[in-house]
Amino acid sequence: MPVAALRAHASLSASGGPTPRTRRTCRGVGSPDVCGARQDRVVRTELTVDARLDLDGVLDFVRVRAIPGIEEVGERHYRRALRIDGVEVIAGVEVIPEVEVVDRPRPADDTRAASRRIVVISNTDDPVLHAEIERRVRRLFDLDAPADEIDGVLSREPALAPLVAARPGIRIPGSLDAEEMLVRAIVGQQISVVAAQGHLREIAASGSALARPDGAITRLFPTARELLAGGAELLRGPESRRATLRGAAAAIDSGGLRLTLDVPADPAGLRAQLIALRGIGPWTADYLALRIHGSPDIALPGDSAVRLGLRRLGAEQWDPAAVLRFAEAFRPWRSYLMQHLWARAAAV
């Protein structure tokens, strides 16, 4: 959602409309405040979430894909530079490990047995911009999908039940920037995560330096225009991959491709538009729907790791057609099946 639209929403909220449910918001400039933390133009908003969500799994996912200089990931926190509607910000999140047992009344439709907290952090004094960061963090951690319902559907399959029991509340790791996610997907086509990270670190050098660096965070991920100005040429490997990156960057820079974190009004149309770009096929388009928009019902039958995961579960056939047949029983939550199969494939 553009920040301008969020400002309109904020006006509605101020006049009595709904606002996101949070615990508390703290602001300070260079001194301790009521939240008990030293502040330096920092806003911290606490969200209360279901303790059963696999938030640590999302942090692990982000950690192995972090780009030095742009992102910083610790055991319990994630920070990074972002450009939102032309404004440079440092956005972050801290996952509080302590679980709070519910000992007070809850609404009838709230069946959570326990909760934990996520702290959304930004260096902006603009409440609307901070609200946009909070919205993106919710997408990154997939906070709004019904964990119990999803786990219940997946657990009906005996071969999957142990995986669900081992990682209840598995999440779809999202993205804080849609255009960046397209670049990551292109760079990561048919290579390992480690190899992709090496390429992304080189491409990242073409991004703008932050006007106000913050510790290890010193630059922004390159824009489409910066990629066209030479950043794409930093990508090692086949020329075809550089051409794909240039083509995607040109489509974004020209306005022909509009890619945002908002769920598109016409998902099939966006998918077709992506596939029409040179070097982008169905796998990449579907993977982007999963990562950018949190689409819950994506199956990736041609994905080699998905098929390996099925094979390790004892499936005798694991060709793409067999993957689709197996996945059919898990609608409308096939994306979460993909997460479990990827995890099974990666297990030693």
Short mmCIF file of C-alpha atoms in Angstrom, two decimals:
data_model
loop_
_atom_site.label_atom_id
_atom_site.label_comp_id
_atom_site.label_asym_id
_atom_site.label_seq_id
_atom_site.Cartn_x
_atom_site.Cartn_y
_atom_site.Cartn_z
CA MET A 1 0.00 0.00 0.00
CA PRO A 2 1.50 3.40 -0.94
CA VAL A 3 2.27 5.63 2.02
CA ALA A 4 -0.16 8.23 0.68
CA ALA A 5 -2.98 5.69 0.95
CA LEU A 6 -1.85 4.83 4.45
CA ARG A 7 -2.07 8.50 5.39
CA ALA A 8 -5.71 8.48 4.31
CA HIS A 9 -6.25 5.38 6.45
CA ALA A 10 -4.58 7.11 9.38
CA SER A 11 -7.02 9.99 9.04
CA LEU A 12 -9.90 7.52 9.15
CA SER A 13 -8.43 5.86 12.24
CA ALA A 14 -8.04 9.18 13.98
CA SER A 15 -11.74 9.81 13.49
CA GLY A 16 -12.77 6.50 15.02
CA GLY A 17 -11.88 3.91 12.39
CA PRO A 18 -10.06 0.67 13.17
CA THR A 19 -6.36 0.62 14.02
CA PRO A 20 -3.90 -2.31 14.11
CA ARG A 21 -3.82 -4.14 17.45
CA THR A 22 -0.56 -3.42 19.28
CA ARG A 23 0.67 -3.51 22.84
CA ARG A 24 2.46 -0.21 23.11
CA THR A 25 4.42 2.28 21.07
CA CYS A 26 7.50 4.09 22.37
CA ARG A 27 9.33 7.10 21.03
CA GLY A 28 12.44 8.80 22.29
CA VAL A 29 15.47 10.78 21.23
CA GLY A 30 18.74 9.80 22.85
CA SER A 31 17.36 8.86 26.26
CA PRO A 32 15.60 5.97 27.99
CA ASP A 33 11.84 5.99 27.70
CA VAL A 34 8.93 4.05 29.14
CA CYS A 35 9.87 0.95 27.16
CA GLY A 36 13.17 0.73 29.03
CA ALA A 37 15.44 0.95 26.00
CA ARG A 38 17.77 3.73 24.88
CA GLN A 39 16.27 5.52 21.91
CA ASP A 40 17.91 7.55 19.13
CA ARG A 41 15.12 8.66 16.81
CA VAL A 42 13.68 5.20 17.18
CA VAL A 43 10.07 4.07 17.22
CA ARG A 44 9.28 0.67 18.72
CA THR A 45 5.87 -0.95 18.37
CA GLU A 46 5.09 -4.22 20.10
CA LEU A 47 2.81 -6.78 18.46
CA THR A 48 1.31 -9.68 20.35
CA VAL A 49 1.25 -12.85 18.24
CA ASP A 50 0.42 -16.52 18.64
CA ALA A 51 3.31 -18.32 20.35
CA ARG A 52 2.81 -21.31 18.06
CA LEU A 53 4.01 -19.42 14.98
CA ASP A 54 7.45 -20.54 13.80
CA LEU A 55 9.03 -17.10 13.95
CA ASP A 56 12.50 -18.52 14.54
CA GLY A 57 12.22 -20.35 11.23
CA VAL A 58 11.69 -17.04 9.44
CA LEU A 59 14.71 -15.52 11.17
CA ASP A 60 16.80 -18.54 10.14
CA PHE A 61 15.59 -18.15 6.55
CA VAL A 62 16.49 -14.47 6.47
CA ARG A 63 19.82 -15.02 8.21
CA VAL A 64 21.32 -17.26 5.53
CA ARG A 65 20.16 -14.85 2.79
CA ALA A 66 21.18 -11.55 4.36
CA ILE A 67 23.30 -9.16 2.30
CA PRO A 68 26.06 -7.48 4.34
CA GLY A 69 25.83 -3.71 4.33
CA ILE A 70 22.09 -3.81 3.64
CA GLU A 71 20.90 -6.29 6.26
CA GLU A 72 21.93 -7.39 9.74
CA VAL A 73 20.56 -10.51 11.43
CA GLY A 74 21.23 -11.58 15.00
CA GLU A 75 19.90 -14.43 17.07
CA ARG A 76 16.66 -12.59 17.80
CA HIS A 77 16.67 -9.52 15.57
CA TYR A 78 16.70 -8.42 11.96
CA ARG A 79 17.49 -4.90 10.70
CA ARG A 80 17.89 -3.50 7.23
CA ALA A 81 17.86 -0.41 5.04
CA LEU A 82 14.75 0.26 2.97
CA ARG A 83 13.55 2.93 0.59
CA ILE A 84 9.80 3.46 0.93
CA ASP A 85 8.23 5.98 -1.44
CA GLY A 86 11.62 7.65 -1.81
CA VAL A 87 12.32 7.85 1.92
CA GLU A 88 15.37 6.08 3.36
CA VAL A 89 14.64 4.22 6.59
CA ILE A 90 16.20 1.62 8.83
CA ALA A 91 13.57 -0.96 9.68
CA GLY A 92 13.93 -3.83 12.07
CA VAL A 93 12.24 -6.42 14.18
CA GLU A 94 13.10 -8.12 17.44
CA VAL A 95 11.51 -11.44 18.39
CA ILE A 96 11.04 -11.69 22.14
CA PRO A 97 11.75 -15.30 23.18
CA GLU A 98 9.57 -15.39 26.27
CA VAL A 99 6.15 -17.00 25.89
CA GLU A 100 3.28 -15.52 27.85
CA VAL A 101 0.66 -18.01 29.00
CA VAL A 102 -2.86 -16.73 28.58
CA ASP A 103 -4.38 -16.15 32.00
CA ARG A 104 -6.97 -13.54 31.10
CA PRO A 105 -10.20 -13.58 29.09
CA ARG A 106 -9.95 -13.46 25.32
CA PRO A 107 -12.55 -13.00 22.61
CA ALA A 108 -14.51 -16.15 21.81
CA ASP A 109 -12.83 -16.50 18.41
CA ASP A 110 -9.30 -16.28 19.88
CA THR A 111 -8.18 -19.80 20.77
CA ARG A 112 -4.50 -19.10 21.39
CA ALA A 113 -3.08 -20.85 24.43
CA ALA A 114 -0.06 -18.57 24.68
CA SER A 115 1.44 -15.53 23.02
CA ARG A 116 4.77 -13.90 22.39
CA ARG A 117 5.85 -10.48 21.24
CA ILE A 118 7.45 -9.00 18.16
CA VAL A 119 8.91 -5.51 18.38
CA VAL A 120 8.82 -3.53 15.13
CA ILE A 121 11.56 -0.90 15.06
CA SER A 122 12.18 2.04 12.75
CA ASN A 123 14.17 5.27 12.74
CA THR A 124 11.32 7.40 11.40
CA ASP A 125 9.21 9.85 13.35
CA ASP A 126 6.47 9.57 10.72
CA PRO A 127 3.73 7.36 12.24
CA VAL A 128 2.31 6.53 8.82
CA LEU A 129 5.68 5.38 7.51
CA HIS A 130 6.19 3.33 10.66
CA ALA A 131 2.75 1.77 10.13
CA GLU A 132 3.83 0.75 6.63
CA ILE A 133 6.96 -0.87 8.07
CA GLU A 134 4.79 -2.71 10.57
CA ARG A 135 2.58 -3.95 7.73
CA ARG A 136 5.64 -5.24 5.88
CA VAL A 137 6.93 -7.01 8.98
CA ARG A 138 3.57 -8.75 9.33
CA ARG A 139 4.00 -9.99 5.77
CA LEU A 140 7.64 -10.97 6.33
CA PHE A 141 6.68 -13.19 9.28
CA ASP A 142 3.34 -14.28 7.80
CA LEU A 143 1.63 -13.34 11.04
CA ASP A 144 -1.97 -13.46 9.87
CA ALA A 145 -2.30 -16.96 8.41
CA PRO A 146 -4.22 -19.43 10.65
CA ALA A 147 -1.56 -21.77 12.00
CA ASP A 148 -3.93 -24.28 13.58
CA GLU A 149 -6.06 -24.67 10.48
CA ILE A 150 -3.02 -25.09 8.23
CA ASP A 151 -1.33 -27.61 10.52
CA GLY A 152 -4.58 -29.54 10.80
CA VAL A 153 -4.92 -29.91 7.04
CA LEU A 154 -1.28 -30.94 6.56
CA SER A 155 -1.35 -33.40 9.45
CA ARG A 156 -4.05 -35.49 7.79
CA GLU A 157 -1.30 -37.03 5.69
CA PRO A 158 0.53 -39.60 7.87
CA ALA A 159 3.86 -38.95 6.17
CA LEU A 160 3.60 -35.23 6.90
CA ALA A 161 2.30 -35.41 10.46
CA PRO A 162 5.79 -35.84 12.03
CA LEU A 163 7.08 -32.84 10.08
CA VAL A 164 4.20 -30.69 11.26
CA ALA A 165 4.71 -31.87 14.83
CA ALA A 166 8.40 -30.96 14.63
CA ARG A 167 7.73 -27.50 13.15
CA PRO A 168 4.23 -26.39 14.08
CA GLY A 169 3.07 -23.07 12.74
CA ILE A 170 5.53 -23.08 9.84
CA ARG A 171 5.47 -19.71 8.03
CA ILE A 172 5.95 -18.49 4.48
CA PRO A 173 8.90 -16.08 4.75
CA GLY A 174 7.83 -12.92 2.99
CA SER A 175 9.72 -9.91 1.69
CA LEU A 176 10.03 -6.30 2.76
CA ASP A 177 10.57 -5.08 -0.81
CA ALA A 178 8.82 -6.55 -3.85
CA GLU A 179 11.20 -5.30 -6.54
CA GLU A 180 14.21 -6.53 -4.59
CA MET A 181 12.55 -9.93 -4.30
CA LEU A 182 12.27 -10.13 -8.09
CA VAL A 183 16.01 -9.52 -8.39
CA ARG A 184 16.76 -12.15 -5.75
CA ALA A 185 14.57 -14.69 -7.53
CA ILE A 186 16.27 -14.07 -10.88
CA VAL A 187 19.75 -14.30 -9.38
CA GLY A 188 18.82 -17.47 -7.49
CA GLN A 189 17.46 -19.39 -10.46
CA GLN A 190 18.93 -22.91 -10.60
CA ILE A 191 21.82 -22.20 -8.22
CA SER A 192 22.38 -22.77 -4.52
CA VAL A 193 21.53 -20.26 -1.81
CA VAL A 194 25.24 -19.84 -1.06
CA ALA A 195 26.07 -19.12 -4.71
CA ALA A 196 23.17 -16.70 -5.02
CA GLN A 197 24.34 -14.79 -1.95
CA GLY A 198 27.77 -14.34 -3.49
CA HIS A 199 26.22 -12.82 -6.61
CA LEU A 200 23.85 -10.60 -4.65
CA ARG A 201 26.69 -9.18 -2.58
CA GLU A 202 28.41 -8.08 -5.78
CA ILE A 203 25.25 -6.57 -7.24
CA ALA A 204 24.56 -4.77 -3.96
CA ALA A 205 27.68 -2.67 -4.50
CA SER A 206 25.73 -0.70 -7.12
CA GLY A 207 23.16 0.44 -4.54
CA SER A 208 23.19 3.94 -3.09
CA ALA A 209 25.04 4.65 0.13
CA LEU A 210 22.79 5.63 3.01
CA ALA A 211 22.79 9.31 3.88
CA ARG A 212 22.86 8.24 7.54
CA PRO A 213 24.58 4.86 7.94
CA ASP A 214 23.68 2.91 11.05
CA GLY A 215 26.45 0.64 12.23
CA ALA A 216 26.91 -2.21 9.78
CA ILE A 217 23.99 -0.99 7.65
CA THR A 218 25.51 1.37 5.11
CA ARG A 219 23.64 1.09 1.82
CA LEU A 220 20.37 0.40 0.05
CA PHE A 221 19.59 -2.41 -2.33
CA PRO A 222 20.00 -1.12 -5.90
CA THR A 223 16.97 0.27 -7.68
CA ALA A 224 15.94 -0.84 -11.15
CA ARG A 225 17.58 2.28 -12.56
CA GLU A 226 20.83 1.56 -10.74
CA LEU A 227 20.80 -1.98 -12.10
CA LEU A 228 20.33 -0.62 -15.62
CA ALA A 229 23.16 1.87 -15.05
CA GLY A 230 25.64 -0.96 -14.51
CA GLY A 231 24.57 -2.97 -11.52
CA ALA A 232 23.29 -5.83 -13.66
CA GLU A 233 26.72 -6.18 -15.25
CA LEU A 234 28.16 -7.10 -11.84
CA LEU A 235 26.23 -10.38 -11.98
CA ARG A 236 28.66 -13.15 -12.83
CA GLY A 237 27.61 -16.18 -14.83
CA PRO A 238 25.84 -16.59 -18.16
CA GLU A 239 24.92 -13.53 -20.20
CA SER A 240 21.36 -14.84 -20.40
CA ARG A 241 20.93 -14.24 -16.67
CA ARG A 242 22.25 -10.68 -16.95
CA ALA A 243 19.85 -10.12 -19.85
CA THR A 244 16.96 -11.38 -17.71
CA LEU A 245 17.96 -9.01 -14.92
CA ARG A 246 18.25 -6.07 -17.32
CA GLY A 247 14.88 -6.89 -18.87
CA ALA A 248 13.13 -7.05 -15.52
CA ALA A 249 14.80 -3.83 -14.37
CA ALA A 250 13.76 -2.08 -17.58
CA ALA A 251 10.16 -3.22 -17.16
CA ILE A 252 10.07 -1.84 -13.62
CA ASP A 253 11.87 1.40 -14.47
CA SER A 254 9.54 2.12 -17.39
CA GLY A 255 6.46 1.50 -15.29
CA GLY A 256 5.41 -1.39 -17.50
CA LEU A 257 5.73 -3.79 -14.57
CA ARG A 258 4.27 -2.65 -11.28
CA LEU A 259 5.35 -4.97 -8.51
CA THR A 260 4.34 -4.18 -4.93
CA LEU A 261 3.65 -6.06 -1.73
CA ASP A 262 -0.09 -5.55 -2.18
CA VAL A 263 -1.96 -8.64 -3.35
CA PRO A 264 -2.75 -7.92 -7.02
CA ALA A 265 -6.32 -7.51 -8.18
CA ASP A 266 -5.48 -9.83 -11.08
CA PRO A 267 -2.93 -12.43 -9.92
CA ALA A 268 -3.19 -14.40 -13.16
CA GLY A 269 -2.54 -11.25 -15.16
CA LEU A 270 0.57 -10.41 -13.14
CA ARG A 271 1.79 -13.99 -13.50
CA ALA A 272 1.37 -13.79 -17.28
CA GLN A 273 3.18 -10.44 -17.35
CA LEU A 274 6.12 -11.90 -15.44
CA ILE A 275 6.31 -15.01 -17.61
CA ALA A 276 6.36 -12.78 -20.70
CA LEU A 277 9.69 -11.36 -19.54
CA ARG A 278 12.75 -13.03 -21.00
CA GLY A 279 14.18 -15.69 -18.69
CA ILE A 280 11.27 -15.80 -16.25
CA GLY A 281 9.20 -18.96 -16.29
CA PRO A 282 6.32 -20.40 -14.29
CA TRP A 283 8.54 -21.44 -11.36
CA THR A 284 9.88 -17.92 -10.82
CA ALA A 285 6.46 -16.29 -11.23
CA ASP A 286 4.87 -18.70 -8.76
CA TYR A 287 7.75 -18.38 -6.31
CA LEU A 288 7.33 -14.61 -6.38
CA ALA A 289 3.61 -14.94 -5.63
CA LEU A 290 4.54 -17.05 -2.62
CA ARG A 291 7.29 -14.76 -1.30
CA ILE A 292 5.95 -11.32 -2.21
CA HIS A 293 2.23 -11.74 -1.70
CA GLY A 294 2.16 -14.65 0.72
CA SER A 295 -0.10 -16.60 -1.64
CA PRO A 296 -1.14 -19.59 0.48
CA ASP A 297 -1.96 -22.08 -2.26
CA ILE A 298 1.10 -22.24 -4.53
CA ALA A 299 2.44 -25.59 -5.72
CA LEU A 300 5.87 -25.80 -7.35
CA PRO A 301 5.85 -29.21 -9.05
CA GLY A 302 9.05 -28.61 -11.00
CA ASP A 303 11.10 -27.56 -7.98
CA SER A 304 13.91 -30.05 -7.45
CA ALA A 305 14.02 -29.54 -3.67
CA VAL A 306 10.25 -30.08 -3.37
CA ARG A 307 10.59 -33.34 -5.27
CA LEU A 308 13.56 -34.39 -3.12
CA GLY A 309 11.51 -33.67 -0.02
CA LEU A 310 8.76 -35.96 -1.30
CA ARG A 311 11.28 -38.64 -2.11
CA ARG A 312 12.65 -38.47 1.43
CA LEU A 313 9.12 -38.96 2.70
CA GLY A 314 9.05 -42.27 0.87
CA ALA A 315 7.20 -41.28 -2.29
CA GLU A 316 7.93 -43.72 -5.10
CA GLN A 317 7.07 -41.22 -7.83
CA TRP A 318 8.20 -37.63 -7.59
CA ASP A 319 7.89 -36.26 -11.12
CA PRO A 320 6.02 -32.92 -11.46
CA ALA A 321 2.70 -34.62 -12.18
CA ALA A 322 3.06 -36.72 -9.03
CA VAL A 323 3.84 -33.61 -6.99
CA LEU A 324 0.63 -31.96 -8.19
CA ARG A 325 -1.42 -35.05 -7.43
CA PHE A 326 0.02 -35.30 -3.94
CA ALA A 327 -0.44 -31.58 -3.26
CA GLU A 328 -4.08 -31.50 -4.37
CA ALA A 329 -5.29 -32.79 -1.01
CA PHE A 330 -3.78 -29.81 0.80
CA ARG A 331 -5.68 -26.99 -0.89
CA PRO A 332 -5.93 -24.14 -0.03
CA TRP A 333 -2.65 -24.38 1.90
CA ARG A 334 -0.24 -25.91 -0.63
CA SER A 335 2.34 -23.16 -0.07
CA TYR A 336 2.83 -24.46 3.47
CA LEU A 337 3.28 -27.96 2.11
CA MET A 338 6.09 -26.53 -0.03
CA GLN A 339 7.73 -25.09 3.09
CA HIS A 340 7.71 -28.47 4.82
CA LEU A 341 9.03 -30.27 1.74
CA TRP A 342 11.84 -27.76 1.35
CA ALA A 343 12.73 -28.22 5.01
CA ARG A 344 12.70 -32.01 4.61
CA ALA A 345 14.94 -31.78 1.56
CA ALA A 346 17.43 -29.60 3.47
CA ALA A 347 17.53 -31.88 6.51
CA VAL A 348 20.76 -33.85 6.80
#
